[in-house]
Short mmCIF file of N, CA and C in Angstrom, two decimals:
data_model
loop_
_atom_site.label_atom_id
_atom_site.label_comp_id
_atom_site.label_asym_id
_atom_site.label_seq_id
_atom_site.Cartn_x
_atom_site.Cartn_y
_atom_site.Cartn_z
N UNK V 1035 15.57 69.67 -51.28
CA UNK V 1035 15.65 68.45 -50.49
C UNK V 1035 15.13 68.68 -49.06
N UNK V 1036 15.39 70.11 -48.11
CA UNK V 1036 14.82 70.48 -47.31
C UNK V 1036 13.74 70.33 -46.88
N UNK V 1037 13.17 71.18 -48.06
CA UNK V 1037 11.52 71.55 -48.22
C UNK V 1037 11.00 69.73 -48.25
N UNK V 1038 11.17 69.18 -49.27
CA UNK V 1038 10.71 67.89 -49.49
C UNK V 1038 10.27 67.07 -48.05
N UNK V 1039 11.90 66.99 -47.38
CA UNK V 1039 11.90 66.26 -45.99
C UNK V 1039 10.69 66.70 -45.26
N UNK V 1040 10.89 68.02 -44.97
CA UNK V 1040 10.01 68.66 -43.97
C UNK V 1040 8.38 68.10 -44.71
N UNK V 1041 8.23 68.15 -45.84
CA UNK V 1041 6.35 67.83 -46.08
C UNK V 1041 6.40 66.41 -45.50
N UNK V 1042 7.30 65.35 -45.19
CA UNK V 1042 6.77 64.26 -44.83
C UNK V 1042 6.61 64.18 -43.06
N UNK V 1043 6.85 65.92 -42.47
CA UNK V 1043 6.17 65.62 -41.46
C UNK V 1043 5.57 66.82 -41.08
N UNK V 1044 5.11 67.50 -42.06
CA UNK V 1044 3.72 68.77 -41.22
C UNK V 1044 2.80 67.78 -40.95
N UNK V 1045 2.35 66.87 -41.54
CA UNK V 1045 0.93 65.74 -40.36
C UNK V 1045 1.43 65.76 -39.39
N UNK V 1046 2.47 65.34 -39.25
CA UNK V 1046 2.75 64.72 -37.87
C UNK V 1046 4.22 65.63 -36.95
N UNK V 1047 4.12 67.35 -36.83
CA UNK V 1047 5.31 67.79 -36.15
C UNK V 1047 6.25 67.02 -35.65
N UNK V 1048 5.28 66.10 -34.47
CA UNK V 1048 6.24 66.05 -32.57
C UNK V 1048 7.05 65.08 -33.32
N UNK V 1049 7.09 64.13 -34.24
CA UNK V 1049 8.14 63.36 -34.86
C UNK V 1049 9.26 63.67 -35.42
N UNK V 1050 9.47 65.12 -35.62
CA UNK V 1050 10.79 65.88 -35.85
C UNK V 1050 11.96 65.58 -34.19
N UNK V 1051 11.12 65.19 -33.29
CA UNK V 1051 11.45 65.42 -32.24
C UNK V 1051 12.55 63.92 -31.71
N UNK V 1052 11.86 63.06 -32.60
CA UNK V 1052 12.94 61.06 -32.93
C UNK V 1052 14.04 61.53 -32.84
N UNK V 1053 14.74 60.73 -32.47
CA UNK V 1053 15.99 60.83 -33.13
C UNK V 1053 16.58 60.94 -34.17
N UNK V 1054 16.33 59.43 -34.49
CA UNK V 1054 16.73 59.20 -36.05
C UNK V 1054 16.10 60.29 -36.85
N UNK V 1055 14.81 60.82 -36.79
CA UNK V 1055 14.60 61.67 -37.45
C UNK V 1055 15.56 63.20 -37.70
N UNK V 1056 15.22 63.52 -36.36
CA UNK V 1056 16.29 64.67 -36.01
C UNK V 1056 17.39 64.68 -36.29
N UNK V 1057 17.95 63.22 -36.80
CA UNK V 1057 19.43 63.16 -37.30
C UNK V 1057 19.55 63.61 -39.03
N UNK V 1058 18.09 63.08 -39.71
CA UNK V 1058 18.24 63.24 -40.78
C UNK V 1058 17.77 64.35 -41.49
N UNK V 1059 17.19 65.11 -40.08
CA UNK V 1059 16.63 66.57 -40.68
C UNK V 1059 17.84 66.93 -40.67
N UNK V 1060 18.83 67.03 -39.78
CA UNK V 1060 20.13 67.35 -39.43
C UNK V 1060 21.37 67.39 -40.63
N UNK V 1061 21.14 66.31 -41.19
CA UNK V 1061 22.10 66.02 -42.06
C UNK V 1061 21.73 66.79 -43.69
N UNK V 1062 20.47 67.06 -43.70
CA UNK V 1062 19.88 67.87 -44.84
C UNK V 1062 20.07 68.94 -44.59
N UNK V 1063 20.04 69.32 -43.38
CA UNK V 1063 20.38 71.27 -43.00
C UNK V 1063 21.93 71.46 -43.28
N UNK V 1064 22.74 70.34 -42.84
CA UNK V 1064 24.13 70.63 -43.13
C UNK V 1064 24.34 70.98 -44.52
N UNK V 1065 24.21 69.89 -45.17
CA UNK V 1065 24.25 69.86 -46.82
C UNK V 1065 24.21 70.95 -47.49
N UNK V 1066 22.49 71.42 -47.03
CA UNK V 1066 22.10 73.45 -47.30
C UNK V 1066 23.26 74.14 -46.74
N UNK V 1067 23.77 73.91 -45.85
CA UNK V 1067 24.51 75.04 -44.94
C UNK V 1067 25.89 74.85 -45.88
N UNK V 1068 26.31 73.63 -46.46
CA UNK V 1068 27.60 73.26 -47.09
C UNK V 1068 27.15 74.24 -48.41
N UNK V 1069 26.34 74.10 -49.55
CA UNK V 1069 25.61 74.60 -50.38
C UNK V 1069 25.50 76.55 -50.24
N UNK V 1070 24.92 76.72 -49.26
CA UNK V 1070 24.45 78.00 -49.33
C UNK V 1070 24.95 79.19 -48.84
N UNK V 1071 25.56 78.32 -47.25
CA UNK V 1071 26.25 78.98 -46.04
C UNK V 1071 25.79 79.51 -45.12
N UNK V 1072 26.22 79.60 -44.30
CA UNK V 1072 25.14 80.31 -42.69
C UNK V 1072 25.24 81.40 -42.25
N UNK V 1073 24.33 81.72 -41.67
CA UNK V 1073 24.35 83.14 -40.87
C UNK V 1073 25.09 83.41 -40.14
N UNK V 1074 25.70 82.17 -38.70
CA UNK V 1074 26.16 82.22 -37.97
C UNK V 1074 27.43 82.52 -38.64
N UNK V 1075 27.84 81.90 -39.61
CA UNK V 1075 29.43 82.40 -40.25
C UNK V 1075 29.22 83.85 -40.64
N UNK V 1076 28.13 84.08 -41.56
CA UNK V 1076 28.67 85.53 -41.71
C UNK V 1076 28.19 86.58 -40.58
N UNK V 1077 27.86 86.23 -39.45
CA UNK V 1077 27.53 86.89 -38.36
C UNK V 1077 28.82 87.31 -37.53
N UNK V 1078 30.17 86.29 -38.09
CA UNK V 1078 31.18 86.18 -36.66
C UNK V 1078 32.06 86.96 -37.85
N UNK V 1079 32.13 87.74 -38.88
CA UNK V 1079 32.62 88.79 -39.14
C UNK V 1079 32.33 90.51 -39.02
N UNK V 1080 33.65 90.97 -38.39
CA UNK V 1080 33.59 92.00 -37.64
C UNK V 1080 34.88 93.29 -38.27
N UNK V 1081 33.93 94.47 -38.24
CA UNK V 1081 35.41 95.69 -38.83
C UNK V 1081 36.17 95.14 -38.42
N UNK V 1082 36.49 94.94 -36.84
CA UNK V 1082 37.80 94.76 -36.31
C UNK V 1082 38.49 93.27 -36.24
N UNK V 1083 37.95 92.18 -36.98
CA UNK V 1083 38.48 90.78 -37.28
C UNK V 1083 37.86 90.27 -38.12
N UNK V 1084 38.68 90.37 -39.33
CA UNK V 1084 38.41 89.80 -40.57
C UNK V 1084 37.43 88.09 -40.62
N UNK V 1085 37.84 87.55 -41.47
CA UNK V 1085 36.42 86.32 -41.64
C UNK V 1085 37.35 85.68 -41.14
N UNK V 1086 36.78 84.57 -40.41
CA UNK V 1086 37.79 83.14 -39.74
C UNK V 1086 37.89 82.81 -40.92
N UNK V 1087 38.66 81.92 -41.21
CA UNK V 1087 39.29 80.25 -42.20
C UNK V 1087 38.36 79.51 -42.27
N UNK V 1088 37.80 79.13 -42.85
CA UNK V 1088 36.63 77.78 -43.43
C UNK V 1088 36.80 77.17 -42.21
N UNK V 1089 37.80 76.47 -41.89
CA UNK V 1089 38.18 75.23 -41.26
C UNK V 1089 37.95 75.48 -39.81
N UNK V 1090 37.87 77.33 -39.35
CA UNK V 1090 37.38 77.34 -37.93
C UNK V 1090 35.97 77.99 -37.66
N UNK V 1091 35.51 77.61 -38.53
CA UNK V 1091 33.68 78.16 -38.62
C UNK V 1091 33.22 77.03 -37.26
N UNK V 1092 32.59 77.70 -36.46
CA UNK V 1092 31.77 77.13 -35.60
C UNK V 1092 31.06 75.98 -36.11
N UNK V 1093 29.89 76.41 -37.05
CA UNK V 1093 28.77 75.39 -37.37
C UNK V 1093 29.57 74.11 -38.32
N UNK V 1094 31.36 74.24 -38.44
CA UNK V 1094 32.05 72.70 -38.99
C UNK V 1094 32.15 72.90 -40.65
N UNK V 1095 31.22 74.46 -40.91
CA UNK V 1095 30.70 73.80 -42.55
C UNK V 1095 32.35 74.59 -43.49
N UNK V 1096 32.94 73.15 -44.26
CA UNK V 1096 34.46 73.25 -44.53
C UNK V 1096 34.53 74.07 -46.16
N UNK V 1097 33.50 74.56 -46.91
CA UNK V 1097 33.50 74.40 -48.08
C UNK V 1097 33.83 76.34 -47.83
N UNK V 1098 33.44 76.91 -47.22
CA UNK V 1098 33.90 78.50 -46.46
C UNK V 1098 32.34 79.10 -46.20
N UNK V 1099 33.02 80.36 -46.34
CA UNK V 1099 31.73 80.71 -44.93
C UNK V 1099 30.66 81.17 -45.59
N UNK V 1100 30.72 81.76 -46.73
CA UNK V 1100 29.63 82.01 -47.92
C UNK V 1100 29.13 80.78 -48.73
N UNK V 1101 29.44 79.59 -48.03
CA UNK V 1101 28.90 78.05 -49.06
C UNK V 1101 29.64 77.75 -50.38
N UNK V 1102 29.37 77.26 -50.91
CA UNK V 1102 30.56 76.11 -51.48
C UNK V 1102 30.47 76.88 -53.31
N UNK V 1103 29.54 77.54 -53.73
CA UNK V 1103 29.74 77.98 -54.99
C UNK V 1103 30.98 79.78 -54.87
N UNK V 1104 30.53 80.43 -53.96
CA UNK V 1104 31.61 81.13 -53.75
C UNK V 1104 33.09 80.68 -53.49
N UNK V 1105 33.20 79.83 -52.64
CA UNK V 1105 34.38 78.76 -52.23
C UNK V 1105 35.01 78.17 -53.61
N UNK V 1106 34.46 78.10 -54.54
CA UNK V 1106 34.94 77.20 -55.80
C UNK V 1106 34.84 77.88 -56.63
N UNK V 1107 35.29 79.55 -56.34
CA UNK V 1107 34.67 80.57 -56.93
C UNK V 1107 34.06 80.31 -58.59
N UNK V 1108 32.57 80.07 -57.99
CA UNK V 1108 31.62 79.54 -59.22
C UNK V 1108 30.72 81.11 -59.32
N UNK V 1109 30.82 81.63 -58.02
CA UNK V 1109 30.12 83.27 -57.92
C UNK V 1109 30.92 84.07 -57.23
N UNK V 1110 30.65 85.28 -57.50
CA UNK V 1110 31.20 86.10 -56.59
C UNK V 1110 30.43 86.44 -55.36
N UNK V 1111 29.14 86.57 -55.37
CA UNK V 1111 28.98 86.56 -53.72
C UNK V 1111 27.82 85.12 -53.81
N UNK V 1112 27.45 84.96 -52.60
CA UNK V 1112 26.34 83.40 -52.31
C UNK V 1112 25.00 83.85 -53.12
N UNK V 1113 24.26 82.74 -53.09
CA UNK V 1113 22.40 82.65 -53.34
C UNK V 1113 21.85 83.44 -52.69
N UNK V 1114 22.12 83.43 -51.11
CA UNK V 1114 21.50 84.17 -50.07
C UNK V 1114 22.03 84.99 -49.57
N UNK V 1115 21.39 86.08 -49.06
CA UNK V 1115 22.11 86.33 -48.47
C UNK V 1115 22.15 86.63 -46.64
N UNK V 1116 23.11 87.07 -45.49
CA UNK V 1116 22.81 86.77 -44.67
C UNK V 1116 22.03 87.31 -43.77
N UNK V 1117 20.80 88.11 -44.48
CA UNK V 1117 19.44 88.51 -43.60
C UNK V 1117 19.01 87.12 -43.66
N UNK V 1118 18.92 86.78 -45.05
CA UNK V 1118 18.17 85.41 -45.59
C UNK V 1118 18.42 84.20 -44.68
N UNK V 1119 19.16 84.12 -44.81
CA UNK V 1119 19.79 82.79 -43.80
C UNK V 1119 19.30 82.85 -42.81
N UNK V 1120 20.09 83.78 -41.82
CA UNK V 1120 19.31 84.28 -40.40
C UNK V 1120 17.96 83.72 -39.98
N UNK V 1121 17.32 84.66 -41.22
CA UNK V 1121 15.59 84.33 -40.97
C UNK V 1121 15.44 82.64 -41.10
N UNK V 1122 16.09 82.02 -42.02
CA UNK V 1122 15.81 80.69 -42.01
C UNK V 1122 16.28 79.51 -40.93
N UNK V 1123 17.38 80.03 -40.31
CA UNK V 1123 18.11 79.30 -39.82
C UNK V 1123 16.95 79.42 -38.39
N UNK V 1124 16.60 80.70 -37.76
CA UNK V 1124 15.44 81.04 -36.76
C UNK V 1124 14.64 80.51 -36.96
N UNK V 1125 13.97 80.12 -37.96
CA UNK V 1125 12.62 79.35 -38.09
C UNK V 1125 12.82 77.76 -38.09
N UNK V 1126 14.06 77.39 -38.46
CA UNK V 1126 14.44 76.19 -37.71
C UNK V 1126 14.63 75.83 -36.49
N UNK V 1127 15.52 76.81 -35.62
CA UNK V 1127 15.79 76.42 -34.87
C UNK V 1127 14.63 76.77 -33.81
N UNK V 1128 13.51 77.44 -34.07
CA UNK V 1128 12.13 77.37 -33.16
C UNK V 1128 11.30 76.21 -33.74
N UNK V 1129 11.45 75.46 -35.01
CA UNK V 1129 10.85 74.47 -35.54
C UNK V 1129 11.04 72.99 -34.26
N UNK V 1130 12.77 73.31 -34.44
CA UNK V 1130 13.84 72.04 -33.94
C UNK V 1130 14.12 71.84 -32.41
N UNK V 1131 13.36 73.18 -31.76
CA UNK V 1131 13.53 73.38 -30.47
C UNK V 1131 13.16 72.41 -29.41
N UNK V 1132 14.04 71.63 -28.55
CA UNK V 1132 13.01 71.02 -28.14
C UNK V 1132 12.56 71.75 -26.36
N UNK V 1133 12.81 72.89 -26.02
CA UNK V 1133 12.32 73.25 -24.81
C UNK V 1133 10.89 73.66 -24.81
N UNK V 1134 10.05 73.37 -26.01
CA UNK V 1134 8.79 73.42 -25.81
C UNK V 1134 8.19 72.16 -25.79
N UNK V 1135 6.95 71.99 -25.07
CA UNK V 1135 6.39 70.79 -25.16
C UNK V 1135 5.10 70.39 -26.63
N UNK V 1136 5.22 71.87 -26.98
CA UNK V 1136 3.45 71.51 -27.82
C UNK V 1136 4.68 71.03 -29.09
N UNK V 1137 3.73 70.77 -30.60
CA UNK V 1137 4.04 70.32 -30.99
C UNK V 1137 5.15 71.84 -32.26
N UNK V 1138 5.93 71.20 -33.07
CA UNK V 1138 6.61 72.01 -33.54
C UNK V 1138 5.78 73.17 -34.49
N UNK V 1139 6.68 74.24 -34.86
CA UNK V 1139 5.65 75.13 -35.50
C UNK V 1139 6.32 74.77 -37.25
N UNK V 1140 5.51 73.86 -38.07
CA UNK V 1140 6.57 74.15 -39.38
C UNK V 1140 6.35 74.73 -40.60
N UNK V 1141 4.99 75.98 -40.41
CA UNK V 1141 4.69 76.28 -41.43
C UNK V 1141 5.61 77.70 -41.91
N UNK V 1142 5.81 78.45 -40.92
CA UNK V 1142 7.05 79.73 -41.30
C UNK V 1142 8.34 78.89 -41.45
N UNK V 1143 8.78 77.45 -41.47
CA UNK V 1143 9.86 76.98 -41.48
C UNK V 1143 9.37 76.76 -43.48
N UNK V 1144 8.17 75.98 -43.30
CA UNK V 1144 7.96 75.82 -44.99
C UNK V 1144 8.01 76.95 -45.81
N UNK V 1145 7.28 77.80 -45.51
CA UNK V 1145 7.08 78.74 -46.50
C UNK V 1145 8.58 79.47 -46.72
N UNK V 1146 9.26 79.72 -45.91
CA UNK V 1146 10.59 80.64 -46.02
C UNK V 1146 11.48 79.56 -47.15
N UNK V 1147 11.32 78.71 -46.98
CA UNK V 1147 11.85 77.40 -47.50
C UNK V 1147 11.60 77.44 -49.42
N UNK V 1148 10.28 78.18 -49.39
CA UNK V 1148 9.96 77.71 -50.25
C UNK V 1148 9.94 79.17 -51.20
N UNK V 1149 9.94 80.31 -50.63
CA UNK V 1149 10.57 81.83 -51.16
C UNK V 1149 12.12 81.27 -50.97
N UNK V 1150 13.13 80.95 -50.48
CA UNK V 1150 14.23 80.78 -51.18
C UNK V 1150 14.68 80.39 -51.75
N UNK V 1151 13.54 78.66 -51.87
CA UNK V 1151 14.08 77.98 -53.40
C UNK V 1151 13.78 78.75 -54.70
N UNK V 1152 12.31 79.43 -54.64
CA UNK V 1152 12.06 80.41 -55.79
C UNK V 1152 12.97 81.17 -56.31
N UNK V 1153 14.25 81.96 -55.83
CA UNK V 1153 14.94 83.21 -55.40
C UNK V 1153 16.10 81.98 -56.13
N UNK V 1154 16.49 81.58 -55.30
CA UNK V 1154 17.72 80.47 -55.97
C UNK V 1154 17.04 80.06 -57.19
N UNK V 1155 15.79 79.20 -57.64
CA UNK V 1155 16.20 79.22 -58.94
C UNK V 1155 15.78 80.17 -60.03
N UNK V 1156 15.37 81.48 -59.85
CA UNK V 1156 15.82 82.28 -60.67
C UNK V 1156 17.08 82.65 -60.76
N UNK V 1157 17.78 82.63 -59.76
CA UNK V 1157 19.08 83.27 -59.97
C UNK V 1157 19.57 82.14 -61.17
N UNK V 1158 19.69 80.91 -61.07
CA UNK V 1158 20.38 80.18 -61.75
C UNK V 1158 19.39 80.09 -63.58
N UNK V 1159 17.91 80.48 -63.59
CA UNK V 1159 17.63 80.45 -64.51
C UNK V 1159 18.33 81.99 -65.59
N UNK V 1160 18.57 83.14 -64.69
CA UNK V 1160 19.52 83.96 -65.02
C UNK V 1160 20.88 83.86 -65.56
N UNK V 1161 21.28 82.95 -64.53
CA UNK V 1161 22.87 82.39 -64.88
C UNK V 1161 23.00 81.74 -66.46
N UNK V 1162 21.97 80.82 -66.59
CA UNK V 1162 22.11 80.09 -67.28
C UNK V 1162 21.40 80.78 -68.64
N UNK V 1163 20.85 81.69 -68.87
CA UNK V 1163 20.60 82.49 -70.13
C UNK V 1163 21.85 83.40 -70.15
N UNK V 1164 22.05 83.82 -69.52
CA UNK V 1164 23.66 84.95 -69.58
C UNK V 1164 24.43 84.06 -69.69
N UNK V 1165 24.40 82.84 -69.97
CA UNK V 1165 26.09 81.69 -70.38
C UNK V 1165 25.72 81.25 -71.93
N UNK V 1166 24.10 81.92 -72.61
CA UNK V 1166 23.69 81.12 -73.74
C UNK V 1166 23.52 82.64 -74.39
N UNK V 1167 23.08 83.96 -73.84
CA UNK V 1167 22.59 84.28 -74.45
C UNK V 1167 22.70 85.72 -73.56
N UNK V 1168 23.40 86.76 -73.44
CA UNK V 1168 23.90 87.57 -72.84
C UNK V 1168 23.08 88.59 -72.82
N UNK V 1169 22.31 89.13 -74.04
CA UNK V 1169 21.59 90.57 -74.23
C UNK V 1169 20.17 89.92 -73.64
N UNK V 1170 19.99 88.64 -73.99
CA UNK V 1170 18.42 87.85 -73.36
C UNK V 1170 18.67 88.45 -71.60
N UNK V 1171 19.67 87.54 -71.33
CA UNK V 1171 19.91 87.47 -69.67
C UNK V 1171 19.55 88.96 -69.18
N UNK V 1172 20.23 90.11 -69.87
CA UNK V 1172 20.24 91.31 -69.31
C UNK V 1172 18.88 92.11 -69.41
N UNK V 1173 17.53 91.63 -70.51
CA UNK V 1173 16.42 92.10 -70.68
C UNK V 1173 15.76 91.55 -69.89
N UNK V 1174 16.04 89.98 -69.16
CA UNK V 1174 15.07 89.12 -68.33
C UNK V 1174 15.59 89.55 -67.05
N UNK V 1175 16.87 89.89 -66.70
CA UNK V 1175 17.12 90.59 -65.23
C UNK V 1175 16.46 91.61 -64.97
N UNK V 1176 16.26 93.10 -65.99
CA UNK V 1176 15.57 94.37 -65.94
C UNK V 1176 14.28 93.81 -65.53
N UNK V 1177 13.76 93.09 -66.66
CA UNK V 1177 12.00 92.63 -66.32
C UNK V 1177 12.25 91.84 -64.84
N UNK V 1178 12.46 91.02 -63.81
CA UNK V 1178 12.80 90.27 -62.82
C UNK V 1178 12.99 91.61 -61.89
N UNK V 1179 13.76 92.49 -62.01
CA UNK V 1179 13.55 93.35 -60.95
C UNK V 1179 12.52 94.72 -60.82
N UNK V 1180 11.95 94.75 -61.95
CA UNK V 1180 10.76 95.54 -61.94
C UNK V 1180 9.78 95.46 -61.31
#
């Protein structure tokens, strides 16, 4: 849904820069961030202080700090992980920036966008042969990481 939004404005960057727009790029990054989880959450865990509570994550996102399929324990750890994020969340927020005047940069925002949807849906095309078909799943993981 990300990726999608963003192609209806590489023609035209400085229009990320609207409001209304900026609200609804906004509201699609949350969604991901509800979905996947952020960097900034797993950034604010430390040896010496365990993970905050869902509910006091900085960036608001309530589902916990690894995104909402760990949270509902559907996995044991997230899609991404938090190098991954990081890098994505940076290429947004130099995309989304507005202390520059030229126009936005959104092609390292696309492409990263578009290596993690790849990455996510293998994982789930994995998932979903190991729920049908267990010895398949485990010959298509070996071949996948070769």
């Amino acid at each position: 849904c990300e990726r999608a939004l963003l192609c209806g404005y590489l023609h035209q960057p400085l229009t990320l820069r609207d409001p209304q727009v900026a609200c609804r790029v906004s509201k699609v990054i949350g969604a991901r961030k509800l979905l996947l989880g952020s960097a900034a959450a797993s950034s604010s865990e430390t040896a010496d202080s365990p993970a905050l509570d869902s509910w006091a994550i900085d960036s608001g996102i309530v589902a916990g700090m690894s995104g909402l399929f760990p949270a509902l324990d559907l996995m044991d750890e997230p899609l991404l992980g938090a190098a991954e994020l990081a890098q994505l969340e940076s290429a947004e927020d130099a995309a989304l920036s507005l202390s520059s005047c030229s126009a936005p940069q959104l092609s390292e925002w696309y492409h990263l966008l578009t290596q993690l949807i790849d990455k996510v849906h293998q994982h789930v095309v994995l998932n979903i042969l190991s729920t049908f078909n267990p010895a398949e799943a485990r010959l298509t993981n070996r071949t996948a990481e070769a």
